[in-house]
Coordinates of C-alpha atoms and ligand atoms in Angstrom, one line a residue:
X1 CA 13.0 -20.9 24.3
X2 CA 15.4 -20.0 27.0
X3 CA 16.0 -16.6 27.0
X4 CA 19.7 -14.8 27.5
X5 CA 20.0 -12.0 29.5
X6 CA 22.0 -10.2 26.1
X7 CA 19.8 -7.6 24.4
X8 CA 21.6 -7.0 21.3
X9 CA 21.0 -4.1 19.4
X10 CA 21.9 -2.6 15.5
X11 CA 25.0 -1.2 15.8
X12 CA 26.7 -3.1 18.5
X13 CA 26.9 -6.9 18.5
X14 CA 27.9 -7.2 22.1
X15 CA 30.0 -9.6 23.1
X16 CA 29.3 -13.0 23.2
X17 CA 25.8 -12.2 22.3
X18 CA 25.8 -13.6 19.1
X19 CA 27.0 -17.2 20.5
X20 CA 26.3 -19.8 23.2
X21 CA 27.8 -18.0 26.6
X22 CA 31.1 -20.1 27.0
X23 CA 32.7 -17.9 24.2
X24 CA 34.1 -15.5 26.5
X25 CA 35.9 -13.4 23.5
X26 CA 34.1 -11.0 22.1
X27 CA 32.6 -11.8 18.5
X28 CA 33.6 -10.3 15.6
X29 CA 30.5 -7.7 14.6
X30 CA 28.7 -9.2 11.5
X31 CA 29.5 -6.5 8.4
X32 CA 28.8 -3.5 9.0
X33 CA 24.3 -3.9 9.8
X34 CA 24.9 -5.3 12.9
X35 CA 22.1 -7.9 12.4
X36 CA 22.7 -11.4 12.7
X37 CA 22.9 -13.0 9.2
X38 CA 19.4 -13.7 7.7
X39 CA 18.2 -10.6 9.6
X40 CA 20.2 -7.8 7.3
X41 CA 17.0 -6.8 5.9
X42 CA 14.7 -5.5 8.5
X43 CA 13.5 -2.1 8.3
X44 CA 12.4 -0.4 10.3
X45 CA 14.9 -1.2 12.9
X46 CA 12.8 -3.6 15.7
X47 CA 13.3 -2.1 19.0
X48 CA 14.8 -5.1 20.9
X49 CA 16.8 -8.2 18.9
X50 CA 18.4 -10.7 20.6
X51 CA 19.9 -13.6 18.1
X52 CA 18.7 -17.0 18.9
X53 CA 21.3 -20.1 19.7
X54 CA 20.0 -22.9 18.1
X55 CA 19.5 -24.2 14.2
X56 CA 16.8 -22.3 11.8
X57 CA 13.5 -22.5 11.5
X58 CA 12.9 -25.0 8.2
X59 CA 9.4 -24.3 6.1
X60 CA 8.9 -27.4 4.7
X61 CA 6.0 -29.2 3.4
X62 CA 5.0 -30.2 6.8
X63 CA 5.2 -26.5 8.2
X64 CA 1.4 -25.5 9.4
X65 CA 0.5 -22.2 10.1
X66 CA -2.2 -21.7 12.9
X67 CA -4.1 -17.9 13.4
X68 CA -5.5 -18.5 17.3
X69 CA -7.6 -15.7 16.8
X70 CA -10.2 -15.1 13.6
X71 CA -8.9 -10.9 13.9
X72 CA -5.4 -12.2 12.6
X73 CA -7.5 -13.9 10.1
X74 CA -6.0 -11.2 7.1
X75 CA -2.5 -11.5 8.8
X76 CA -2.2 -15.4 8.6
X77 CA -3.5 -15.4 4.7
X78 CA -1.1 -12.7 4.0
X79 CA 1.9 -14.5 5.4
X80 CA 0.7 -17.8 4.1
X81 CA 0.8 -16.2 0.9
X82 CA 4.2 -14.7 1.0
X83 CA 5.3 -18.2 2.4
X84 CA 4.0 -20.1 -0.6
X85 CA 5.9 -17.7 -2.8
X86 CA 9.3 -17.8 -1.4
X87 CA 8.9 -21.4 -0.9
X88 CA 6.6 -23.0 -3.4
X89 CA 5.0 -24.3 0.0
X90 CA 1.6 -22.8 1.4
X91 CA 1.4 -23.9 5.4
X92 CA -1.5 -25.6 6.1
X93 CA -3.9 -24.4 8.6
X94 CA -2.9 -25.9 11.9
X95 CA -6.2 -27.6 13.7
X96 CA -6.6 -25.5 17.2
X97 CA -3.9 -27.6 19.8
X98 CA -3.5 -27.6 23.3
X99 CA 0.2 -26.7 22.5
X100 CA 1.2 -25.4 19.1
X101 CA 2.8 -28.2 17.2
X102 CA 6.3 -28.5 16.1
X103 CA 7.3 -27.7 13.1
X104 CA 4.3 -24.7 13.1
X105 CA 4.1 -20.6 13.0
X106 CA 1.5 -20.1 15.7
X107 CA 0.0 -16.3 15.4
X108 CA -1.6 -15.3 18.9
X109 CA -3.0 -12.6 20.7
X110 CA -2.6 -12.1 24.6
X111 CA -4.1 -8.9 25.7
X112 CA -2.4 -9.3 28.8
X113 CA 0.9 -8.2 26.8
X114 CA 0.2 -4.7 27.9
X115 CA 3.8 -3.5 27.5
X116 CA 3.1 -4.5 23.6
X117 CA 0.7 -1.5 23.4
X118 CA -1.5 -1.9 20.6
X119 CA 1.0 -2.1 17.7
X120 CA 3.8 -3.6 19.5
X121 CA 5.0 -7.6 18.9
X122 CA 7.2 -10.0 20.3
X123 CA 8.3 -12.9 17.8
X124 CA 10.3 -15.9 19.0
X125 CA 12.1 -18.1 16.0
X126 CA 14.1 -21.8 17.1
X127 CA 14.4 -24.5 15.3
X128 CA 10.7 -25.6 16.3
X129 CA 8.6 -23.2 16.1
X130 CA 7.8 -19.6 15.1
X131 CA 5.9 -17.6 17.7
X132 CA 4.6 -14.5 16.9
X133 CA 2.2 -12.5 19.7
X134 CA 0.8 -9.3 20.3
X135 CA -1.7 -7.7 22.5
X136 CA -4.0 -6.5 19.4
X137 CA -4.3 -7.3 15.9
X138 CA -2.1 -4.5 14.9
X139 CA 1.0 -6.1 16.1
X140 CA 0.3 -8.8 14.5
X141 CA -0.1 -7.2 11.2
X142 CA 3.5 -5.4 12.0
X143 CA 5.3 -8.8 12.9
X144 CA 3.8 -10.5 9.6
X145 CA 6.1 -7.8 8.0
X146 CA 8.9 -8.5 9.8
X147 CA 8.5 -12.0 9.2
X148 CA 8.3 -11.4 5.3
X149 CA 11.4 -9.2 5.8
X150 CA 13.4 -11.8 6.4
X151 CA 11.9 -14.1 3.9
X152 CA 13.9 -14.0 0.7
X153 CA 13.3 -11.3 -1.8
X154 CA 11.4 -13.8 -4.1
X155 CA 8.3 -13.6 -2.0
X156 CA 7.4 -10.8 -3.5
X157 CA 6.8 -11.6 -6.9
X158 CA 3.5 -12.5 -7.7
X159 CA 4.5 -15.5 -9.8
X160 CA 6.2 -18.0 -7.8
X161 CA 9.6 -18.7 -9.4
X162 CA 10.0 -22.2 -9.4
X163 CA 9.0 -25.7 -10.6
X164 CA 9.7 -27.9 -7.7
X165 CA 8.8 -26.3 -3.7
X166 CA 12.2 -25.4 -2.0
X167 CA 12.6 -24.8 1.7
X168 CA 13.3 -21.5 3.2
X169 CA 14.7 -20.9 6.4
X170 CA 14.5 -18.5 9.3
X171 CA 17.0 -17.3 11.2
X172 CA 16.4 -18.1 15.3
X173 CA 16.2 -15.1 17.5
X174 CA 14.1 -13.1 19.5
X175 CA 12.5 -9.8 18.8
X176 CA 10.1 -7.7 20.8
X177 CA 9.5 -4.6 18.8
X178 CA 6.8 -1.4 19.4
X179 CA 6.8 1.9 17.8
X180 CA 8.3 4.9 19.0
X181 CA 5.4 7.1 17.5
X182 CA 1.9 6.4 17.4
X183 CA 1.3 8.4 13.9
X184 CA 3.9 7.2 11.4
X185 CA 2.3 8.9 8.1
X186 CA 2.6 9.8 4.7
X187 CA 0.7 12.4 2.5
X188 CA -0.2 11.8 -1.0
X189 CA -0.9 14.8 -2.8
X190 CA -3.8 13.6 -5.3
X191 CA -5.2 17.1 -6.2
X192 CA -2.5 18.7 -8.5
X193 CA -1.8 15.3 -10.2
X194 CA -4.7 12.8 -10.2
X195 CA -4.0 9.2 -9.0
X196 CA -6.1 6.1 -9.4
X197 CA -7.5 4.1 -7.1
X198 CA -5.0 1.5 -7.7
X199 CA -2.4 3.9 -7.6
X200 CA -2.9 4.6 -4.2
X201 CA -3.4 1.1 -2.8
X202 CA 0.1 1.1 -3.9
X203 CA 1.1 3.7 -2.2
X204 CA -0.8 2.0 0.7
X205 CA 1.0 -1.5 0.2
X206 CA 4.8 0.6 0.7
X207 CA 3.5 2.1 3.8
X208 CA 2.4 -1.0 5.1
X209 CA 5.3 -2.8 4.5
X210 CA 7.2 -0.1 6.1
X211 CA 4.6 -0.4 9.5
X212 CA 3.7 3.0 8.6
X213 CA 0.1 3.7 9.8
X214 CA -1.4 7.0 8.4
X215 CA -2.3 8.1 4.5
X216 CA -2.9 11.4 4.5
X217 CA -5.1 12.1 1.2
X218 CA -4.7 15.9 0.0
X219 CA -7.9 15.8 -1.9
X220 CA -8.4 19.3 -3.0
X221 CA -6.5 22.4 -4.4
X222 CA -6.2 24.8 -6.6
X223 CA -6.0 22.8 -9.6
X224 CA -8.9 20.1 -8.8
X225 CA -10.9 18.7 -6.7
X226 CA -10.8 14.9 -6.0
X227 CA -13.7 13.4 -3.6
X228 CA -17.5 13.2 -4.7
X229 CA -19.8 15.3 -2.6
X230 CA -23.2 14.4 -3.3
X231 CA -24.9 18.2 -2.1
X232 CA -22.5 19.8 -4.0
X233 CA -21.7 17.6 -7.9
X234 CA -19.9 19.9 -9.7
X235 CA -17.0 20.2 -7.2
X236 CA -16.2 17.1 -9.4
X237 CA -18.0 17.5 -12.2
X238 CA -16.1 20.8 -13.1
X239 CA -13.3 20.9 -10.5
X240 CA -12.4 17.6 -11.1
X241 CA -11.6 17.7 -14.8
X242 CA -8.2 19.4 -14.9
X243 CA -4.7 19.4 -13.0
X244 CA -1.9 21.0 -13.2
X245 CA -0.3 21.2 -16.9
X246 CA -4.0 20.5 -18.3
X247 CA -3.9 16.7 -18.2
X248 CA -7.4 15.3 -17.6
X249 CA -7.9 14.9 -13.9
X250 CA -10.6 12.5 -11.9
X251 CA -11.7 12.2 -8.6
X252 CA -13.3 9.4 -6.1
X253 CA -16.5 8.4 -6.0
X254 CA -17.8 7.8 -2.8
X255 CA -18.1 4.0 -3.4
X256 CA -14.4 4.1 -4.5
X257 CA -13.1 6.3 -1.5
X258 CA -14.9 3.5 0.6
X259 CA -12.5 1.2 -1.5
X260 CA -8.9 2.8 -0.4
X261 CA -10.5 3.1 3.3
X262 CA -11.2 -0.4 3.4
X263 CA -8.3 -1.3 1.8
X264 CA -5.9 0.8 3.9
X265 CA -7.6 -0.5 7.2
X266 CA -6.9 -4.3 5.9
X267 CA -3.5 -3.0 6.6
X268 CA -3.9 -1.1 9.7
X269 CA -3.5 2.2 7.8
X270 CA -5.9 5.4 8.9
X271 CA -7.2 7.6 5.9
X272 CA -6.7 11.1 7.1
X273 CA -8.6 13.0 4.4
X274 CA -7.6 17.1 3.2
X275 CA -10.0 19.6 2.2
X276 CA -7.4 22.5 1.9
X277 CA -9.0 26.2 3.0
X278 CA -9.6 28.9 2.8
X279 CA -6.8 28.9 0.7
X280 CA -5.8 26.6 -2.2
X281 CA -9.6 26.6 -2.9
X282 CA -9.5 27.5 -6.5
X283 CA -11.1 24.1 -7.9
X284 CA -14.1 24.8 -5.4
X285 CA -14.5 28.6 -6.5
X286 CA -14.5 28.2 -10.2
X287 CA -17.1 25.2 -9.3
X288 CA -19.7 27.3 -7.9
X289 CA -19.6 30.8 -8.5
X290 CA -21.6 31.5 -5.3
X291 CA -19.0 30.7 -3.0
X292 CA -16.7 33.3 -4.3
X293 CA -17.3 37.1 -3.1
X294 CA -17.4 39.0 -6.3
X295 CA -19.9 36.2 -7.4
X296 CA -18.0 35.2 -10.5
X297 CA -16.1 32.1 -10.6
X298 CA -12.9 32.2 -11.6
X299 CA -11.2 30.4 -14.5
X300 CA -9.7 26.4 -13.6
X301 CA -6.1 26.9 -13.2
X302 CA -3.3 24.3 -14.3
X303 CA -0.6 26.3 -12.8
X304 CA 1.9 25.8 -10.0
X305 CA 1.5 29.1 -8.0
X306 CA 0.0 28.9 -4.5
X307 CA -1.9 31.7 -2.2
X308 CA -4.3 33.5 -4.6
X309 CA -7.4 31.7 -4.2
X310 CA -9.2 31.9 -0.7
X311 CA -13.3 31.1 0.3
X312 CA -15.4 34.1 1.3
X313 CA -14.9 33.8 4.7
X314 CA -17.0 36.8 5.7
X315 CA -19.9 35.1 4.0
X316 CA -22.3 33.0 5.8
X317 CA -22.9 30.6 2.8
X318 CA -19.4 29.7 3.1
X319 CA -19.6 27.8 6.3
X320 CA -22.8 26.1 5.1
X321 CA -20.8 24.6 2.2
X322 CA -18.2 23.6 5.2
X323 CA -20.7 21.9 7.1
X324 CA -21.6 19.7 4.5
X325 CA -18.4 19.1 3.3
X326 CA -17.0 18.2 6.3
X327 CA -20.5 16.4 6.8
X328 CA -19.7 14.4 4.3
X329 CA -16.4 13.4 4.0
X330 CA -16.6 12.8 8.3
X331 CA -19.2 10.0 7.5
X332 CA -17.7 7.8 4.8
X333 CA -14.5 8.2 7.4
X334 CA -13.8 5.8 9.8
X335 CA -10.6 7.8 10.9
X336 CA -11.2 10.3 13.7
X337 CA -9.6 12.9 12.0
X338 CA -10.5 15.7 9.3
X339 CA -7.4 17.8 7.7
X340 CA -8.7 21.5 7.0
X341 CA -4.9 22.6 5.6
X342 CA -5.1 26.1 6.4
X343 CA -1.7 26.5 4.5
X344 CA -0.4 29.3 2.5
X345 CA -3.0 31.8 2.6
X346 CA -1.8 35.1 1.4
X347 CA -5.1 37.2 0.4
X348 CA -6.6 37.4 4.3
X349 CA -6.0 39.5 7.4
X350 CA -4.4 37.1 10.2
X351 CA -7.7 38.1 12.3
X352 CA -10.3 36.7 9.0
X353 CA -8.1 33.7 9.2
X354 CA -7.9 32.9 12.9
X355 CA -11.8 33.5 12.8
X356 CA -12.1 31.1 9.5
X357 CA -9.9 28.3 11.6
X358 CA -11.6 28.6 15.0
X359 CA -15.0 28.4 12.8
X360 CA -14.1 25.5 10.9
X361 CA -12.4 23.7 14.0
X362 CA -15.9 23.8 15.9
X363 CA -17.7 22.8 12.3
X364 CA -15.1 19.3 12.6
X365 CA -15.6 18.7 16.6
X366 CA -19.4 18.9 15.7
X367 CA -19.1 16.0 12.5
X368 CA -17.1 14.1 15.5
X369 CA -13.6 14.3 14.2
X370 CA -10.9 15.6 15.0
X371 CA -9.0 18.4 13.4
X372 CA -5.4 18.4 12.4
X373 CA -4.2 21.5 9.9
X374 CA -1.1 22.8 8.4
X375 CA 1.6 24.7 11.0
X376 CA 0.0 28.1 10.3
X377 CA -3.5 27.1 12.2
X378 CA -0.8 27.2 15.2
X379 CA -1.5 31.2 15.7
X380 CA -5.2 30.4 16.3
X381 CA -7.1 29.2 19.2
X382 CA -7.3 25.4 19.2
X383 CA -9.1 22.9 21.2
X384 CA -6.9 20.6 23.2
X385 CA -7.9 17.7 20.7
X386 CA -6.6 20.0 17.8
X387 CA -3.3 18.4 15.5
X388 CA -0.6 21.1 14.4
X389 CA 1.8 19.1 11.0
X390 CA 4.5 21.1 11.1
X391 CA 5.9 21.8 7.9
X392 CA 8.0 25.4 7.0
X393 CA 11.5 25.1 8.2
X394 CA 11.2 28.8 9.6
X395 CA 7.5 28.5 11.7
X396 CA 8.0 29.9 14.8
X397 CA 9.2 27.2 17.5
X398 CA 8.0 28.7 20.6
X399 CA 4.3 28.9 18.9
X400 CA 4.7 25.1 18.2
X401 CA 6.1 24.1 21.4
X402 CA 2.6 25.4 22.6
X403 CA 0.2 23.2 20.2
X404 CA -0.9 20.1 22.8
X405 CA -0.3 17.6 19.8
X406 CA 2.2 17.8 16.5
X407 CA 2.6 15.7 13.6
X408 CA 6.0 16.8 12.2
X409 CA 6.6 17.1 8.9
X410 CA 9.9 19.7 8.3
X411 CA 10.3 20.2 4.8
X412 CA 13.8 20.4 4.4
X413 CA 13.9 16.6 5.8
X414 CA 10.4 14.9 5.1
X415 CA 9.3 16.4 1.4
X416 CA 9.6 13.7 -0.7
X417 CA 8.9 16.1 -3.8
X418 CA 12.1 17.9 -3.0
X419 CA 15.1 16.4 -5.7
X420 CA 17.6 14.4 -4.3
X421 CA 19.8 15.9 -6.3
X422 CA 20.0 19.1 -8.9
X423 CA 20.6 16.6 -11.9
X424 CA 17.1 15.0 -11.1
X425 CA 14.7 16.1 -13.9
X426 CA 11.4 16.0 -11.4
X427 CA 11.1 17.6 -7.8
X428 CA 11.2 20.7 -6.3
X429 CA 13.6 22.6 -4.6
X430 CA 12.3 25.1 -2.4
X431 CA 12.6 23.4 1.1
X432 CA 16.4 22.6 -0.4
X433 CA 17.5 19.4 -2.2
X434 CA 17.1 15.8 0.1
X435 CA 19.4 13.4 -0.4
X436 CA 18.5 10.1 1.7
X437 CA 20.8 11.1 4.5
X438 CA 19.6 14.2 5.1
X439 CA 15.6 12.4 4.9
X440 CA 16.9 10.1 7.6
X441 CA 19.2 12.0 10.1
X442 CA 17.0 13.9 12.0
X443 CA 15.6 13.6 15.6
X444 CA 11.3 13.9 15.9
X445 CA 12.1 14.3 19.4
X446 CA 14.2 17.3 19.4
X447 CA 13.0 19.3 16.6
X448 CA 10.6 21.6 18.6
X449 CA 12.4 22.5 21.4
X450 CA 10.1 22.8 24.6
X451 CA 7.3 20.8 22.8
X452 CA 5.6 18.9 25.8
X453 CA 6.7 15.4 26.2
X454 CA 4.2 13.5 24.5
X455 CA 2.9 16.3 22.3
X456 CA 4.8 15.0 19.4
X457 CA 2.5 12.1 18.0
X458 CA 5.0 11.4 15.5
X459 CA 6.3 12.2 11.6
X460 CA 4.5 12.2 8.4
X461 CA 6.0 12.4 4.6
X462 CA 5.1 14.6 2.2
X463 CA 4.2 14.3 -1.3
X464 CA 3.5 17.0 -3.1
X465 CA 2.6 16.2 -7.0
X466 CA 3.2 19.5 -9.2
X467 CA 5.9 17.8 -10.7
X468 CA 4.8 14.0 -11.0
X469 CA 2.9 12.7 -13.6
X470 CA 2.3 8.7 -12.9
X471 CA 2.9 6.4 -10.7
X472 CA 6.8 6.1 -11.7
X473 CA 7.3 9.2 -10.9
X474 CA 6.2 9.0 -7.5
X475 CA 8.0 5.5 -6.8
X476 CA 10.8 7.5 -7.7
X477 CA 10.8 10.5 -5.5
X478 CA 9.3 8.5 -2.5
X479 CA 11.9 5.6 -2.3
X480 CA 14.1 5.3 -0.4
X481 CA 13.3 8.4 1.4
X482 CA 9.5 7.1 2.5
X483 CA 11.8 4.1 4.5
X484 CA 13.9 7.0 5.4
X485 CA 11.2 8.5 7.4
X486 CA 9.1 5.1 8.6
X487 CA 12.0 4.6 10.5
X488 CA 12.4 7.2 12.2
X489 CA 8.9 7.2 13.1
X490 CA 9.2 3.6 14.2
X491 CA 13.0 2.9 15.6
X492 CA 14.0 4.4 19.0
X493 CA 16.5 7.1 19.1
X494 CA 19.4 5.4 20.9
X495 CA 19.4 2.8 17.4
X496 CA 19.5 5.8 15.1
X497 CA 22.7 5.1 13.2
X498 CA 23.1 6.7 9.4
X499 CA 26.2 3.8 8.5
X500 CA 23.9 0.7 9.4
X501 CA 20.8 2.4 8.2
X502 CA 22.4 3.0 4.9
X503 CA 23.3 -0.9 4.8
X504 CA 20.2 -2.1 5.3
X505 CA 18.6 0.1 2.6
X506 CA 20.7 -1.2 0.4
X507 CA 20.0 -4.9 1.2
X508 CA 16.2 -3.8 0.3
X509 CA 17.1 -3.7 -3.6
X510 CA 16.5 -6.6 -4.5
X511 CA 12.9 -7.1 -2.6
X512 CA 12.3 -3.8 -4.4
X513 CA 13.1 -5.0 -7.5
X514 CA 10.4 -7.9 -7.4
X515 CA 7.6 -5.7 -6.3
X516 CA 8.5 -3.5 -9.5
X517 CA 9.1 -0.8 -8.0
X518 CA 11.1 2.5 -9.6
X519 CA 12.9 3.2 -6.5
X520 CA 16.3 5.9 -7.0
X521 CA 19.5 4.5 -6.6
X522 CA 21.0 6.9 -4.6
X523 CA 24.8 6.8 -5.7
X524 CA 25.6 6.6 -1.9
X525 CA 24.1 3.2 -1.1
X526 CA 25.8 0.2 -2.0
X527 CA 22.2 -1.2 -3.5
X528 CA 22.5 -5.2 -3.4
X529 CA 22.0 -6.7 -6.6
X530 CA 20.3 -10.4 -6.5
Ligands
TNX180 C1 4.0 23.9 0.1 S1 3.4 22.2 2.3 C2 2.7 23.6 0.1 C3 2.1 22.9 -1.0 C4 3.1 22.7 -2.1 C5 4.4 22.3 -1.6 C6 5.4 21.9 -2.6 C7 2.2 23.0 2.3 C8 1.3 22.9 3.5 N1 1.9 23.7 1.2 O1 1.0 23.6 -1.5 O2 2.5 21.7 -3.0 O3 4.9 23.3 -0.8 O4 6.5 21.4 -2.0

């Protein structure tokens, strides 16, 4: 495909971009997205997007699809499956060719695509052919998406809606698209309401389509604890039962943690697992009476407070139940990291908790992991590998600025439990209330003033669960806001635009719709109906 010399990005459809190069007057800018027709549906925002001159790309029944490389093996079924939905039509596989063959989506890998960087894509639609490269399977994965984003909306129901196949089309352009952060995350907050295992791969499946690439599992808190331990059982078999209100619980076993991972790494999505302490430890302490210092375990609570419960730090038991722990959880995790919280503790000096935190950092770096911890482990002495997650709108900048990486996660922007609105039933409103707006307009780059460039690794979502009981609920507080945040994680700053953002959230409705999910309609977003 000949290439123009026209970059054309979101909000400005440059002129004579959008046309063959005699038009000389400058094109009138498609409504309002800025993206060509057929396009008004990506999001995240791809970096670079130049429209194509030429006809469509037809799927038809002589369409093949051809993975050069068995590592995009999962990508090519997934897209051959989202195909065969939206079309009736499922691409055959595409013998190896010298050339790919007209009429064929060819998936290949060049590691010599180094300014791709390992999640980045470039994707070429014409009339012929569909070309989508990247210099690792990740970007790959991440053009797949943006591929079924501009599929129609009926690929995503799991029935396929009609009798006789009907070709789809593709609109011709060029995209070449990487990530402005390396750690686009979410946390699920599994402790003070209990999720199932299919629950989450849900969860999983709307990060994924988002090309978000970290699931950040709070596994433990006051009100129950959620992972199997096999040197310690009643963590689970008594801190597991409850949560908050006094609804049975649960936890994972270790064969069904092994489940999500695996499941989440089909997808190019990192586990990042929580053991909150010292504080929020409740569920452990009224496990095991030893690991409290009076010696008497306390009663399971179903409540909402937070800050009374905290390990015995000054005991050396305590860090032998760390160790294994950690131990544990380290070696049914691929990830490199391990999340030690560290949030909210109210019942210890700031010298027993430094100590606690500097103890527990050298207990991770020995399991081989990495440790990342709530902002508050920021006053302690960290190792340069150590991650800060900012979260309390008022933690001190100039100790931030300091930390050598940050996840940010402000809570007045990236809570998802915090209501939209005052009339919403479920949510919190400490951090203030988050209407999608707010969720989106916000700059990772600027938040922490003197933050070392590169320090900021890149924005996670928070999802707290005091308030949500099932899955609904959740759907309901996370979207749109969780698309709010994957693209600013993903798009670069100069595309940041609230007006075509909002446009292309509301062309996401009816994709939404199909996969069944209970997303808000924010009044402020004219949703698209089918
Ligand atoms: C603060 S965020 C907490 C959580 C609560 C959340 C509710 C953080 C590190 N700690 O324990 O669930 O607020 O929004």
């Amino acid at each position: 495909m000949k290439r123009t010399a026209c970059v054309f990005v979101a909000t400005a459809v440059l002129a004579g971009c959008a046309r063959a190069p005699k038009a000389k007057a400058p094109q009138p800018a498609p409504p309002g997205h800025g993206l060509p027709s057929g396009a008004a549906a990506l999001l995240p925002l791809p970096a670079r997007l130049e429209p194509g001159r030429g006809a469509e790309f037809r799927i038809t029944g002589k369409t093949v699809l051809h993975a050069g490389d068995p590592a995009l093996a999962g990508s090519a079924a997934a897209l051959r499956e989202w195909i065969r939905r939206a079309t009736g039509i499922a691409p055959a596989p595409a013998s190896p060719v010298a050339g790919p063959p007209e009429n064929a989506i060819e998936l290949s890998l060049d590691p010599a695509r180094t300014a791709l960087g390992p999640e980045g894509y470039d994707l070429v639609i014409d009339a012929k052919r569909v070309l989508l490269t990247a210099a690792a399977p990740a970007g790959v994965f991440y053009g797949v998406q943006t591929l079924r984003q501009l599929l129609p909306y009926w690929a995503e129901h799991e029935a396929v809606l009609f009798a006789e196949p009907r070709p789809a089309t593709l609109p011709p352009l060029h995209i070449e698209d990487t990530p402005r952060f390396a750690w686009r995350g979410a946390m699920l907050d599994v402790a003070r309401h209990f999720f199932t295992v299919d629950d989450v791969k849900r969860f999983v499946d709307l990060l994924a389509l988002h090309k978000m690439n970290r699931l950040h599992l709070h596994l433990a808190d006051d009100q129950g604890w959620r992972i199997e331990i096999a040197k310690w059982p009643d963590l689970t078999a008594k801190g597991g039962l409850g949560e908050v209100g006094g609804t049975p619980g649960g936890f994972y076993t270790k064969a069904q943690y092994a489940d999500i991972v695996a499941y989440a790494a089909a997808r190019f999505v990192t586990i990042v697992p929580e053991i909150d302490m010292p504080g929020h430890t409740n569920a452990a302490l009224a496990s095991y009476a030893q690991l409290n210092c009076s010696g008497q375990a306390p009663p399971p609570y179903s409540g909402t407070e937070v800050g009374f419960s905290a390990l015995c730090v000054d005991n050396p038991a305590t860090y032998q139940f760390i160790d294994d722990i950690v131990g544990e959880i380290a070696a049914m995790t691929p990830g490199p990291y391990f999340h030690c919280g560290g949030d909210e503790v109210k019942t210890l000096t700031p010298a027993q908790y430094r100590t606690f935190i500097e103890r527990v950092q050298t207990i991770v770096q020995a399991h081989g992991k990495q440790m990342i911890g709530w902002d508050e482990i920021a006053g302690a002495t960290l190792l340069p590998s150590s991650i800060v997650q900012h979260w309390r709108p008022e933690a001190p900048k100039d100790t931030l600025a300091r930390a050598a990486h940050l996840v940010l996660s402000p809570a007045d922007r990236s809570y998802l439990d915090m209501k939209y609105h005052s009339d919403i039933a479920i949510g919190l409103t400490w951090a203030g209330l988050i209407p999608v707006k707010t969720a989106y307009d916000w700059d990772p780059g600027t938040l922490v003033p003197g933050a070392a460039p590169g320090s900021v690794l890149g924005v996670e979502a928070a999802l707290w669960a005091e308030t949500l009981a099932n899955i609904r609920d959740l759907e309901f507080l996370a979207m749109p806001r969780l698309a709010a945040i994957a693209e600013v994680g993903w798009s670069p700053a100069s595309l940041h635009s609230w007006e075509p953002f909002r446009l292309r959230l509301a062309a996401q409705a009816p994709r939404w719709t199909a996969l069944g999910i209970n997303f808000y309609r924010a009044p402020d977003i004219p949703w698209k109906s089918f």
